[in-house]
GROMACS .gro file of C-alpha atoms in nm:
model
  137
    1UNK     CA    1  -0.702   2.707  -0.462
    2UNK     CA    2  -0.340   2.624  -0.384
    3UNK     CA    3  -0.087   2.806  -0.390
    4UNK     CA    4   0.151   2.473  -0.268
    5UNK     CA    5   0.277   2.300  -0.595
    6UNK     CA    6   0.102   1.963  -0.686
    7UNK     CA    7   0.221   1.629  -0.783
    8UNK     CA    8   0.049   1.295  -0.946
    9UNK     CA    9   0.251   1.006  -0.945
   10UNK     CA   10   0.052   0.774  -1.192
   11UNK     CA   11   0.095   0.363  -1.296
   12UNK     CA   12  -0.128   0.133  -1.448
   13UNK     CA   13  -0.257  -0.083  -1.057
   14UNK     CA   14  -0.168   0.265  -0.844
   15UNK     CA   15  -0.123  -0.045  -0.591
   16UNK     CA   16   0.258   0.015  -0.552
   17UNK     CA   17   0.533   0.219  -0.733
   18UNK     CA   18   0.261   0.516  -0.699
   19UNK     CA   19   0.134   0.472  -0.388
   20UNK     CA   20   0.502   0.394  -0.261
   21UNK     CA   21   0.614   0.759  -0.413
   22UNK     CA   22   0.348   0.960  -0.266
   23UNK     CA   23   0.405   0.845   0.051
   24UNK     CA   24   0.790   0.923   0.027
   25UNK     CA   25   0.643   1.293  -0.146
   26UNK     CA   26   0.449   1.329   0.157
   27UNK     CA   27   0.682   1.161   0.436
   28UNK     CA   28   0.964   1.418   0.287
   29UNK     CA   29   0.779   1.762   0.221
   30UNK     CA   30   0.524   1.717   0.501
   31UNK     CA   31   0.255   1.992   0.357
   32UNK     CA   32   0.462   2.162   0.134
   33UNK     CA   33   0.329   1.979  -0.191
   34UNK     CA   34  -0.020   1.856  -0.268
   35UNK     CA   35   0.034   1.496  -0.319
   36UNK     CA   36  -0.160   1.275  -0.578
   37UNK     CA   37  -0.149   0.923  -0.690
   38UNK     CA   38  -0.388   0.751  -0.923
   39UNK     CA   39  -0.358   0.447  -1.202
   40UNK     CA   40  -0.554   0.376  -1.520
   41UNK     CA   41  -0.678   0.011  -1.393
   42UNK     CA   42  -0.633   0.106  -1.014
   43UNK     CA   43  -0.615  -0.262  -0.839
   44UNK     CA   44  -0.813  -0.361  -0.536
   45UNK     CA   45  -0.574  -0.294  -0.297
   46UNK     CA   46  -0.215  -0.232  -0.206
   47UNK     CA   47   0.047  -0.410  -0.258
   48UNK     CA   48   0.132  -0.595   0.096
   49UNK     CA   49   0.494  -0.631  -0.012
   50UNK     CA   50   0.499  -0.247  -0.127
   51UNK     CA   51   0.345  -0.187   0.212
   52UNK     CA   52   0.601  -0.429   0.409
   53UNK     CA   53   0.903  -0.200   0.232
   54UNK     CA   54   0.729   0.136   0.328
   55UNK     CA   55   0.671   0.039   0.655
   56UNK     CA   56   1.048  -0.050   0.735
   57UNK     CA   57   1.149   0.329   0.630
   58UNK     CA   58   0.880   0.488   0.877
   59UNK     CA   59   0.586   0.559   0.622
   60UNK     CA   60   0.256   0.355   0.668
   61UNK     CA   61   0.086   0.368   0.319
   62UNK     CA   62  -0.210   0.110   0.456
   63UNK     CA   63  -0.442   0.426   0.446
   64UNK     CA   64  -0.462   0.488   0.075
   65UNK     CA   65  -0.667   0.351  -0.158
   66UNK     CA   66  -0.595   0.262  -0.531
   67UNK     CA   67  -0.786   0.530  -0.759
   68UNK     CA   68  -0.870   0.571  -1.099
   69UNK     CA   69  -0.736   0.888  -1.241
   70UNK     CA   70  -0.966   1.177  -1.330
   71UNK     CA   71  -0.913   1.460  -1.577
   72UNK     CA   72  -0.955   1.676  -1.254
   73UNK     CA   73  -0.714   1.556  -1.078
   74UNK     CA   74  -0.449   1.518  -1.351
   75UNK     CA   75  -0.574   1.932  -1.464
   76UNK     CA   76  -0.513   1.996  -1.076
   77UNK     CA   77  -0.169   1.865  -1.117
   78UNK     CA   78   0.158   2.113  -1.197
   79UNK     CA   79   0.373   1.734  -1.245
   80UNK     CA   80   0.275   1.420  -1.362
   81UNK     CA   81   0.509   1.137  -1.299
   82UNK     CA   82   0.469   0.844  -1.513
   83UNK     CA   83   0.544   0.476  -1.451
   84UNK     CA   84   0.535   0.213  -1.652
   85UNK     CA   85   0.183   0.265  -1.827
   86UNK     CA   86   0.284   0.311  -2.150
   87UNK     CA   87   0.008   0.409  -2.380
   88UNK     CA   88  -0.204   0.414  -2.130
   89UNK     CA   89  -0.012   0.740  -1.939
   90UNK     CA   90  -0.243   1.061  -1.955
   91UNK     CA   91  -0.152   1.357  -2.186
   92UNK     CA   92  -0.250   1.706  -2.065
   93UNK     CA   93  -0.078   2.006  -2.202
   94UNK     CA   94   0.120   2.287  -2.007
   95UNK     CA   95   0.263   2.012  -1.757
   96UNK     CA   96   0.556   1.850  -1.668
   97UNK     CA   97   0.635   1.534  -1.707
   98UNK     CA   98   0.847   1.283  -1.598
   99UNK     CA   99   0.843   0.889  -1.690
  100UNK     CA  100   1.046   0.711  -1.436
  101UNK     CA  101   1.140   0.334  -1.612
  102UNK     CA  102   1.097   0.161  -1.289
  103UNK     CA  103   1.062  -0.257  -1.194
  104UNK     CA  104   0.652  -0.283  -1.134
  105UNK     CA  105   0.710  -0.431  -0.770
  106UNK     CA  106   0.394  -0.682  -0.869
  107UNK     CA  107   0.487  -1.062  -0.776
  108UNK     CA  108   0.866  -0.916  -0.684
  109UNK     CA  109   1.022  -1.057  -0.338
  110UNK     CA  110   1.083  -0.819  -0.048
  111UNK     CA  111   1.450  -0.774  -0.148
  112UNK     CA  112   1.351  -0.662  -0.508
  113UNK     CA  113   1.085  -0.396  -0.393
  114UNK     CA  114   1.320  -0.242  -0.156
  115UNK     CA  115   1.541  -0.173  -0.457
  116UNK     CA  116   1.243  -0.029  -0.624
  117UNK     CA  117   1.119   0.189  -0.285
  118UNK     CA  118   1.490   0.319  -0.223
  119UNK     CA  119   1.540   0.437  -0.663
  120UNK     CA  120   1.172   0.582  -0.579
  121UNK     CA  121   1.313   0.805  -0.282
  122UNK     CA  122   1.564   0.927  -0.486
  123UNK     CA  123   1.389   0.996  -0.762
  124UNK     CA  124   1.149   1.220  -0.527
  125UNK     CA  125   1.395   1.381  -0.344
  126UNK     CA  126   1.477   1.560  -0.700
  127UNK     CA  127   1.088   1.672  -0.747
  128UNK     CA  128   1.100   1.783  -0.409
  129UNK     CA  129   1.471   2.000  -0.447
  130UNK     CA  130   1.304   2.139  -0.783
  131UNK     CA  131   0.976   2.237  -0.678
  132UNK     CA  132   1.080   2.352  -0.350
  133UNK     CA  133   1.454   2.407  -0.288
  134UNK     CA  134   1.389   2.128  -0.027
  135UNK     CA  135   1.672   1.882   0.051
  136UNK     CA  136   1.594   1.582   0.315
  137UNK     CA  137   1.891   1.629   0.586
   0.00000   0.00000   0.00000
């Protein structure tokens, strides 16, 4: 059992928003936080525009794969962040929840995805500060 806090980022396809959020948290927190992401209806692959937007800031998320949320994953998470999943968002008693109303990057041009990426970074920084007291330099 890990003493590190854990965060689950959850959206429908687990191909854009949740993967960008997980990438940011891994980048900013290093090994101080366990990071997970999942979806209710996982896509076959990551959104290539989200991958490009993250690459622009030096974060490579190409090694990630969209996955379906499992009970165990949610149960093992301290914080569950939902993004646009509506009624398919999981509800697990005793968990801290945040819902981020973010534009879905699917089908969006790179300029829009950059804005989403930057919004996600600011939100991830707030979660990190609340969990560990860390503030990025």
